[in-house]
Amino acid sequence: MSVDLLHSDSYNFSYFQQDDVCRLCWSRNAFTKVIGISPNMSPANEDYFQKITECLDIDLTKYDHPNKACDSCLDQINKFHDFRKFCQETDRRLREIFENQIDIIENVKKVGIQSTITDIFDCLQSDSDNEKKEVKKSWRYKPKRTPTYCNICRIDFKTLEKFSEHSSQEHGIESGLYKCFGCEKRFKNRKTRLGHELKICKNLKNGYRCGICNRYLPRRGLYETHMRDHRGNVPIKLPNDLFKCRKCDKVFDTNDNLSRHVSEHDLNENNYICEVSNIHFNT
């Protein structure tokens, strides 16, 4: 969004009372709740609240609405949070290297002018060897993610067989290819598959159907979060306006019904007739 658009008259109090407004970019495609943490909220939502607070340094608790964020903003938050942690680690390591070098120089000065170049070199070499041992020791105990760890669900499976079965059933990943959830087509990456599911696949014209509660969800990220809540026995409360018309605020149960309704709006646009010339004008 352009900075100039922030001062548009369309952004008023009534606009922000709508349930799908993003708290960060103000667009109307937000489905992940990040404000109003409760015992029933999933760990992923609490994690987003913490990341936004740390990275953006803004107070999310002053106003509890809008309380959601769109997928695009959450993706940017994740990238910025990872970059922030990386920079903190590089800064810590840089300070450590410089402080060790200062200590070496001070020790050399104490030895005096009579110290030979060989002695200084031996001092630097021994300190460098000790430093390498300390680095190896510090990194040795850092936890590593195993080949059976699912980055999406944050679950570590006991065997590769169970991990492969989980990736195939829950995420459509088989042999490095991404399978469409509506048909048998496979794609090389997740982004290409998502574009196919949203724009091309006829079996997903109503959205993603949950096989447990038979609800349709309009976005892939919302569907995967919904299924994780089912597996974790988390109380699920889906809003009734997932498929809502932005022109008349009518609510529909599937994306296909919403699309047909929107097409009726396009056909029935207001027509104006000039009282003098009897000429028709379309808005």
mmCIF file of C-alpha atoms in Angstrom:
data_model
loop_
_atom_site.group_PDB
_atom_site.id
_atom_site.type_symbol
_atom_site.label_atom_id
_atom_site.label_comp_id
_atom_site.label_asym_id
_atom_site.label_seq_id
_atom_site.Cartn_x
_atom_site.Cartn_y
_atom_site.Cartn_z
ATOM 1 C CA MET A 1 0.000 0.000 0.000
ATOM 2 C CA SER A 2 1.244 3.493 -0.864
ATOM 3 C CA VAL A 3 1.793 5.926 2.003
ATOM 4 C CA ASP A 4 -0.528 8.420 0.306
ATOM 5 C CA LEU A 5 -3.390 5.916 0.389
ATOM 6 C CA LEU A 6 -3.221 5.795 4.179
ATOM 7 C CA HIS A 7 -4.985 9.169 4.276
ATOM 8 C CA SER A 8 -7.854 8.035 2.061
ATOM 9 C CA ASP A 9 -11.371 8.696 3.375
ATOM 10 C CA SER A 10 -12.259 5.039 2.823
ATOM 11 C CA TYR A 11 -10.182 4.069 5.843
ATOM 12 C CA ASN A 12 -12.464 5.068 8.673
ATOM 13 C CA PHE A 13 -13.743 3.567 11.909
ATOM 14 C CA SER A 14 -16.406 1.495 10.145
ATOM 15 C CA TYR A 15 -13.835 0.025 7.772
ATOM 16 C CA PHE A 16 -11.720 -1.318 10.630
ATOM 17 C CA GLN A 17 -14.727 -2.962 12.293
ATOM 18 C CA GLN A 18 -14.819 -5.529 9.485
ATOM 19 C CA ASP A 19 -13.572 -8.948 10.486
ATOM 20 C CA ASP A 20 -11.113 -9.580 7.633
ATOM 21 C CA VAL A 21 -9.052 -6.347 7.765
ATOM 22 C CA CYS A 22 -5.305 -6.913 8.197
ATOM 23 C CA ARG A 23 -3.889 -5.201 11.310
ATOM 24 C CA LEU A 24 -0.617 -4.430 9.506
ATOM 25 C CA CYS A 25 -1.349 -3.511 5.854
ATOM 26 C CA TRP A 26 -5.140 -2.773 6.096
ATOM 27 C CA SER A 27 -6.016 -5.072 3.196
ATOM 28 C CA ARG A 28 -9.167 -7.196 3.396
ATOM 29 C CA ASN A 29 -7.729 -10.681 3.175
ATOM 30 C CA ALA A 30 -6.705 -11.415 6.779
ATOM 31 C CA PHE A 31 -7.680 -14.748 8.325
ATOM 32 C CA THR A 32 -5.009 -15.480 10.971
ATOM 33 C CA LYS A 33 -5.728 -14.070 14.430
ATOM 34 C CA VAL A 34 -2.654 -12.483 16.055
ATOM 35 C CA ILE A 35 -4.222 -10.343 18.817
ATOM 36 C CA GLY A 36 -6.260 -11.444 21.794
ATOM 37 C CA ILE A 37 -4.178 -14.382 22.962
ATOM 38 C CA SER A 38 -6.228 -16.968 24.854
ATOM 39 C CA PRO A 39 -5.660 -20.530 26.199
ATOM 40 C CA ASN A 40 -7.526 -21.884 23.163
ATOM 41 C CA MET A 41 -5.325 -20.131 20.611
ATOM 42 C CA SER A 42 -2.834 -22.285 18.699
ATOM 43 C CA PRO A 43 0.938 -21.942 19.407
ATOM 44 C CA ALA A 44 1.474 -20.628 15.860
ATOM 45 C CA ASN A 45 -0.767 -17.599 16.514
ATOM 46 C CA GLU A 46 1.006 -16.850 19.808
ATOM 47 C CA ASP A 47 4.315 -17.095 17.964
ATOM 48 C CA TYR A 48 3.146 -14.507 15.400
ATOM 49 C CA PHE A 49 2.082 -12.133 18.195
ATOM 50 C CA GLN A 50 5.542 -12.394 19.758
ATOM 51 C CA LYS A 51 7.363 -11.931 16.438
ATOM 52 C CA ILE A 52 5.344 -8.838 15.496
ATOM 53 C CA THR A 53 5.988 -7.289 18.921
ATOM 54 C CA GLU A 54 9.744 -7.949 18.739
ATOM 55 C CA CYS A 55 10.343 -7.010 15.103
ATOM 56 C CA LEU A 56 8.065 -4.011 14.590
ATOM 57 C CA ASP A 57 8.169 -2.569 18.115
ATOM 58 C CA ILE A 58 4.458 -1.694 18.034
ATOM 59 C CA ASP A 59 1.863 -2.101 20.769
ATOM 60 C CA LEU A 60 -0.748 -4.638 19.634
ATOM 61 C CA THR A 61 -2.579 -4.636 22.953
ATOM 62 C CA LYS A 62 -3.912 -1.072 22.882
ATOM 63 C CA TYR A 63 -6.620 -1.858 20.307
ATOM 64 C CA ASP A 64 -7.936 -5.393 20.003
ATOM 65 C CA HIS A 65 -9.494 -4.825 16.567
ATOM 66 C CA PRO A 66 -8.495 -5.396 13.790
ATOM 67 C CA ASN A 67 -6.999 -8.522 15.351
ATOM 68 C CA LYS A 68 -5.904 -10.499 12.266
ATOM 69 C CA ALA A 69 -3.077 -10.447 9.739
ATOM 70 C CA CYS A 70 -2.928 -11.536 6.095
ATOM 71 C CA ASP A 71 -0.631 -14.287 4.773
ATOM 72 C CA SER A 72 1.583 -11.787 2.912
ATOM 73 C CA CYS A 73 2.331 -9.769 6.066
ATOM 74 C CA LEU A 74 2.944 -12.926 8.129
ATOM 75 C CA ASP A 75 5.409 -14.128 5.513
ATOM 76 C CA GLN A 76 7.297 -10.816 5.733
ATOM 77 C CA ILE A 77 7.283 -11.011 9.544
ATOM 78 C CA ASN A 78 8.795 -14.521 9.462
ATOM 79 C CA LYS A 79 11.554 -13.422 7.075
ATOM 80 C CA PHE A 80 12.325 -10.282 9.092
ATOM 81 C CA HIS A 81 12.374 -12.247 12.375
ATOM 82 C CA ASP A 82 14.837 -14.808 10.959
ATOM 83 C CA PHE A 83 17.032 -12.018 9.574
ATOM 84 C CA ARG A 84 16.930 -10.220 12.945
ATOM 85 C CA LYS A 85 18.108 -13.354 14.784
ATOM 86 C CA PHE A 86 20.860 -13.888 12.212
ATOM 87 C CA CYS A 87 22.145 -10.310 12.588
ATOM 88 C CA GLN A 88 22.111 -10.611 16.373
ATOM 89 C CA GLU A 89 24.235 -13.748 16.133
ATOM 90 C CA THR A 90 26.720 -12.152 13.696
ATOM 91 C CA ASP A 91 27.030 -9.090 15.960
ATOM 92 C CA ARG A 92 27.631 -11.282 19.015
ATOM 93 C CA ARG A 93 30.300 -13.275 17.173
ATOM 94 C CA LEU A 94 31.959 -10.098 15.827
ATOM 95 C CA ARG A 95 32.242 -8.606 19.303
ATOM 96 C CA GLU A 96 33.678 -11.868 20.594
ATOM 97 C CA ILE A 97 36.384 -11.935 17.902
ATOM 98 C CA PHE A 98 37.388 -8.296 18.481
ATOM 99 C CA GLU A 99 37.474 -8.663 22.264
ATOM 100 C CA ASN A 100 39.734 -11.723 21.973
ATOM 101 C CA GLN A 101 42.063 -9.846 19.633
ATOM 102 C CA ILE A 102 42.309 -6.890 22.070
ATOM 103 C CA ASP A 103 43.204 -9.291 24.869
ATOM 104 C CA ILE A 104 45.962 -10.793 22.712
ATOM 105 C CA ILE A 105 47.434 -7.353 21.927
ATOM 106 C CA GLU A 106 47.419 -6.391 25.597
ATOM 107 C CA ASN A 107 49.174 -9.644 26.534
ATOM 108 C CA VAL A 108 51.831 -9.007 23.879
ATOM 109 C CA LYS A 109 52.473 -5.511 25.269
ATOM 110 C CA LYS A 110 52.981 -6.962 28.763
ATOM 111 C CA VAL A 111 55.672 -9.321 27.488
ATOM 112 C CA GLY A 112 57.727 -6.307 26.397
ATOM 113 C CA ILE A 113 59.733 -5.182 23.410
ATOM 114 C CA GLN A 114 62.166 -8.121 23.758
ATOM 115 C CA SER A 115 59.509 -10.631 22.677
ATOM 116 C CA THR A 116 60.441 -12.075 19.306
ATOM 117 C CA ILE A 117 58.194 -12.374 16.293
ATOM 118 C CA THR A 118 58.165 -16.139 16.794
ATOM 119 C CA ASP A 119 56.813 -15.796 20.325
ATOM 120 C CA ILE A 120 54.071 -13.466 19.131
ATOM 121 C CA PHE A 121 53.161 -15.851 16.312
ATOM 122 C CA ASP A 122 53.022 -18.801 18.724
ATOM 123 C CA CYS A 123 50.801 -16.783 21.048
ATOM 124 C CA LEU A 124 48.408 -15.916 18.238
ATOM 125 C CA GLN A 125 48.408 -19.472 16.897
ATOM 126 C CA SER A 126 47.698 -21.076 20.282
ATOM 127 C CA ASP A 127 44.932 -18.590 21.018
ATOM 128 C CA SER A 128 43.425 -19.256 17.571
ATOM 129 C CA ASP A 129 43.454 -23.026 18.239
ATOM 130 C CA ASN A 130 41.761 -22.518 21.599
ATOM 131 C CA GLU A 131 39.178 -20.261 19.974
ATOM 132 C CA LYS A 132 38.365 -22.950 17.366
ATOM 133 C CA LYS A 133 37.923 -25.546 20.115
ATOM 134 C CA GLU A 134 35.569 -23.228 21.995
ATOM 135 C CA VAL A 135 33.523 -22.592 18.828
ATOM 136 C CA LYS A 136 33.214 -26.310 18.100
ATOM 137 C CA LYS A 137 32.223 -26.978 21.697
ATOM 138 C CA SER A 138 29.567 -24.240 21.715
ATOM 139 C CA TRP A 139 27.991 -25.417 18.461
ATOM 140 C CA ARG A 140 28.130 -29.087 19.394
ATOM 141 C CA TYR A 141 25.163 -28.892 21.745
ATOM 142 C CA LYS A 142 22.866 -26.822 19.573
ATOM 143 C CA PRO A 143 19.730 -28.786 18.631
ATOM 144 C CA LYS A 144 19.447 -29.777 14.974
ATOM 145 C CA ARG A 145 16.290 -30.554 13.059
ATOM 146 C CA THR A 146 16.190 -34.147 11.917
ATOM 147 C CA PRO A 147 15.260 -35.331 8.387
ATOM 148 C CA THR A 148 11.926 -36.448 9.855
ATOM 149 C CA TYR A 149 10.925 -32.974 11.116
ATOM 150 C CA CYS A 150 7.900 -31.311 9.469
ATOM 151 C CA ASN A 151 8.531 -27.555 9.269
ATOM 152 C CA ILE A 152 4.859 -26.827 8.558
ATOM 153 C CA CYS A 153 3.293 -28.747 11.461
ATOM 154 C CA ARG A 154 6.373 -28.548 13.734
ATOM 155 C CA ILE A 155 6.258 -32.273 14.456
ATOM 156 C CA ASP A 156 9.245 -34.643 14.573
ATOM 157 C CA PHE A 157 8.325 -38.157 13.434
ATOM 158 C CA LYS A 158 10.080 -41.307 14.608
ATOM 159 C CA THR A 159 10.748 -42.794 11.166
ATOM 160 C CA LEU A 160 11.190 -41.570 7.592
ATOM 161 C CA GLU A 161 8.287 -43.779 6.552
ATOM 162 C CA LYS A 162 5.863 -41.995 8.910
ATOM 163 C CA PHE A 163 7.247 -38.616 7.866
ATOM 164 C CA SER A 164 6.773 -39.414 4.155
ATOM 165 C CA GLU A 165 3.236 -40.666 4.826
ATOM 166 C CA HIS A 166 2.432 -37.463 6.756
ATOM 167 C CA SER A 167 3.869 -35.219 4.005
ATOM 168 C CA SER A 168 1.846 -37.063 1.360
ATOM 169 C CA GLN A 169 -1.507 -37.070 3.193
ATOM 170 C CA GLU A 170 -1.402 -33.656 4.874
ATOM 171 C CA HIS A 171 0.710 -31.542 2.494
ATOM 172 C CA GLY A 172 0.599 -33.395 -0.840
ATOM 173 C CA ILE A 173 4.414 -33.737 -1.058
ATOM 174 C CA GLU A 174 5.566 -36.935 -2.775
ATOM 175 C CA SER A 175 9.115 -37.614 -4.031
ATOM 176 C CA GLY A 176 9.930 -33.896 -4.021
ATOM 177 C CA LEU A 177 6.836 -32.969 -6.056
ATOM 178 C CA TYR A 178 3.779 -31.046 -4.861
ATOM 179 C CA LYS A 179 0.429 -32.704 -5.590
ATOM 180 C CA CYS A 180 -2.723 -30.645 -6.152
ATOM 181 C CA PHE A 181 -5.349 -31.211 -3.438
ATOM 182 C CA GLY A 182 -8.115 -31.251 -6.022
ATOM 183 C CA CYS A 183 -6.640 -33.410 -8.820
ATOM 184 C CA GLU A 184 -3.691 -35.670 -9.600
ATOM 185 C CA LYS A 185 -1.415 -33.036 -11.137
ATOM 186 C CA ARG A 186 2.031 -32.532 -9.604
ATOM 187 C CA PHE A 187 4.295 -29.474 -9.599
ATOM 188 C CA LYS A 188 7.932 -28.720 -8.889
ATOM 189 C CA ASN A 189 7.317 -26.143 -6.174
ATOM 190 C CA ARG A 190 4.649 -25.063 -3.694
ATOM 191 C CA LYS A 191 4.001 -21.679 -5.332
ATOM 192 C CA THR A 192 3.160 -23.188 -8.743
ATOM 193 C CA ARG A 193 0.790 -25.680 -7.141
ATOM 194 C CA LEU A 194 -0.965 -22.914 -5.212
ATOM 195 C CA GLY A 195 -1.535 -20.896 -8.401
ATOM 196 C CA HIS A 196 -3.052 -23.970 -10.059
ATOM 197 C CA GLU A 197 -5.354 -24.632 -7.101
ATOM 198 C CA LEU A 198 -6.619 -21.054 -6.929
ATOM 199 C CA LYS A 199 -7.098 -20.305 -10.644
ATOM 200 C CA ILE A 200 -7.281 -23.525 -12.642
ATOM 201 C CA CYS A 201 -8.359 -26.617 -10.677
ATOM 202 C CA LYS A 202 -12.113 -27.126 -11.110
ATOM 203 C CA ASN A 203 -12.377 -29.482 -8.132
ATOM 204 C CA LEU A 204 -11.360 -26.635 -5.791
ATOM 205 C CA LYS A 205 -13.763 -24.015 -7.118
ATOM 206 C CA ASN A 206 -15.642 -24.112 -3.779
ATOM 207 C CA GLY A 207 -12.416 -23.829 -1.741
ATOM 208 C CA TYR A 208 -10.642 -26.447 0.385
ATOM 209 C CA ARG A 209 -13.057 -28.877 2.015
ATOM 210 C CA CYS A 210 -12.374 -30.195 5.522
ATOM 211 C CA GLY A 211 -13.158 -33.928 5.627
ATOM 212 C CA ILE A 212 -13.887 -33.787 9.363
ATOM 213 C CA CYS A 213 -16.385 -30.929 9.741
ATOM 214 C CA ASN A 214 -17.299 -30.498 6.014
ATOM 215 C CA ARG A 215 -16.538 -26.764 6.060
ATOM 216 C CA TYR A 216 -15.053 -25.024 3.005
ATOM 217 C CA LEU A 217 -12.057 -22.750 3.537
ATOM 218 C CA PRO A 218 -10.983 -20.190 0.898
ATOM 219 C CA ARG A 219 -7.199 -20.213 1.420
ATOM 220 C CA ARG A 220 -4.596 -22.965 1.641
ATOM 221 C CA GLY A 221 -2.884 -21.526 4.727
ATOM 222 C CA LEU A 222 -6.198 -21.293 6.574
ATOM 223 C CA TYR A 223 -7.011 -24.880 5.579
ATOM 224 C CA GLU A 224 -3.698 -26.267 6.899
ATOM 225 C CA THR A 225 -4.070 -24.341 10.184
ATOM 226 C CA HIS A 226 -7.626 -25.662 10.477
ATOM 227 C CA MET A 227 -6.473 -29.275 10.004
ATOM 228 C CA ARG A 228 -3.664 -28.861 12.571
ATOM 229 C CA ASP A 229 -6.251 -27.693 15.094
ATOM 230 C CA HIS A 230 -8.288 -30.832 14.412
ATOM 231 C CA ARG A 231 -5.258 -33.050 15.026
ATOM 232 C CA GLY A 232 -4.381 -31.185 18.218
ATOM 233 C CA ASN A 233 -7.956 -31.346 19.555
ATOM 234 C CA VAL A 234 -8.055 -27.555 19.710
ATOM 235 C CA PRO A 235 -11.565 -25.998 19.910
ATOM 236 C CA ILE A 236 -12.245 -24.637 16.425
ATOM 237 C CA LYS A 237 -14.325 -21.523 15.842
ATOM 238 C CA LEU A 238 -14.516 -20.565 12.189
ATOM 239 C CA PRO A 239 -16.201 -17.269 11.237
ATOM 240 C CA ASN A 240 -19.406 -17.522 9.256
ATOM 241 C CA ASP A 241 -18.312 -14.929 6.698
ATOM 242 C CA LEU A 242 -15.377 -16.756 5.047
ATOM 243 C CA PHE A 243 -17.102 -16.303 1.673
ATOM 244 C CA LYS A 244 -18.537 -12.804 1.984
ATOM 245 C CA CYS A 245 -19.569 -10.416 -0.796
ATOM 246 C CA ARG A 246 -17.754 -7.103 -0.466
ATOM 247 C CA LYS A 247 -20.509 -5.183 -2.229
ATOM 248 C CA CYS A 248 -23.609 -6.225 -0.279
ATOM 249 C CA ASP A 249 -22.093 -8.185 2.680
ATOM 250 C CA LYS A 250 -24.076 -11.337 1.910
ATOM 251 C CA VAL A 251 -22.500 -14.553 3.211
ATOM 252 C CA PHE A 252 -22.179 -17.829 1.245
ATOM 253 C CA ASP A 253 -21.074 -21.340 2.169
ATOM 254 C CA THR A 254 -18.781 -21.948 -0.838
ATOM 255 C CA ASN A 255 -16.544 -19.933 -3.118
ATOM 256 C CA ASP A 256 -18.487 -21.065 -6.197
ATOM 257 C CA ASN A 257 -21.761 -19.649 -4.840
ATOM 258 C CA LEU A 258 -19.993 -16.397 -4.014
ATOM 259 C CA SER A 259 -18.558 -16.167 -7.557
ATOM 260 C CA ARG A 260 -21.996 -16.601 -9.126
ATOM 261 C CA HIS A 261 -23.385 -13.920 -6.836
ATOM 262 C CA VAL A 262 -20.579 -11.475 -7.741
ATOM 263 C CA SER A 263 -21.235 -12.085 -11.452
ATOM 264 C CA GLU A 264 -24.857 -11.036 -10.867
ATOM 265 C CA HIS A 265 -23.580 -7.748 -9.457
ATOM 266 C CA ASP A 266 -21.551 -7.215 -12.623
ATOM 267 C CA LEU A 267 -24.597 -7.807 -14.816
ATOM 268 C CA ASN A 268 -26.867 -5.599 -12.760
ATOM 269 C CA GLU A 269 -24.678 -2.524 -12.514
ATOM 270 C CA ASN A 270 -26.639 0.666 -12.051
ATOM 271 C CA ASN A 271 -27.797 2.162 -15.361
ATOM 272 C CA TYR A 272 -28.511 5.867 -15.587
ATOM 273 C CA ILE A 273 -30.822 7.398 -18.221
ATOM 274 C CA CYS A 274 -30.572 11.020 -19.263
ATOM 275 C CA GLU A 275 -33.994 12.646 -18.837
ATOM 276 C CA VAL A 276 -33.384 14.965 -21.799
ATOM 277 C CA SER A 277 -31.781 12.762 -24.468
ATOM 278 C CA ASN A 278 -32.922 9.347 -23.138
ATOM 279 C CA ILE A 279 -29.349 8.025 -23.510
ATOM 280 C CA HIS A 280 -28.259 5.152 -21.206
ATOM 281 C CA PHE A 281 -25.035 5.400 -19.177
ATOM 282 C CA ASN A 282 -23.283 2.569 -17.229
ATOM 283 C CA THR A 283 -21.321 3.147 -14.047
#
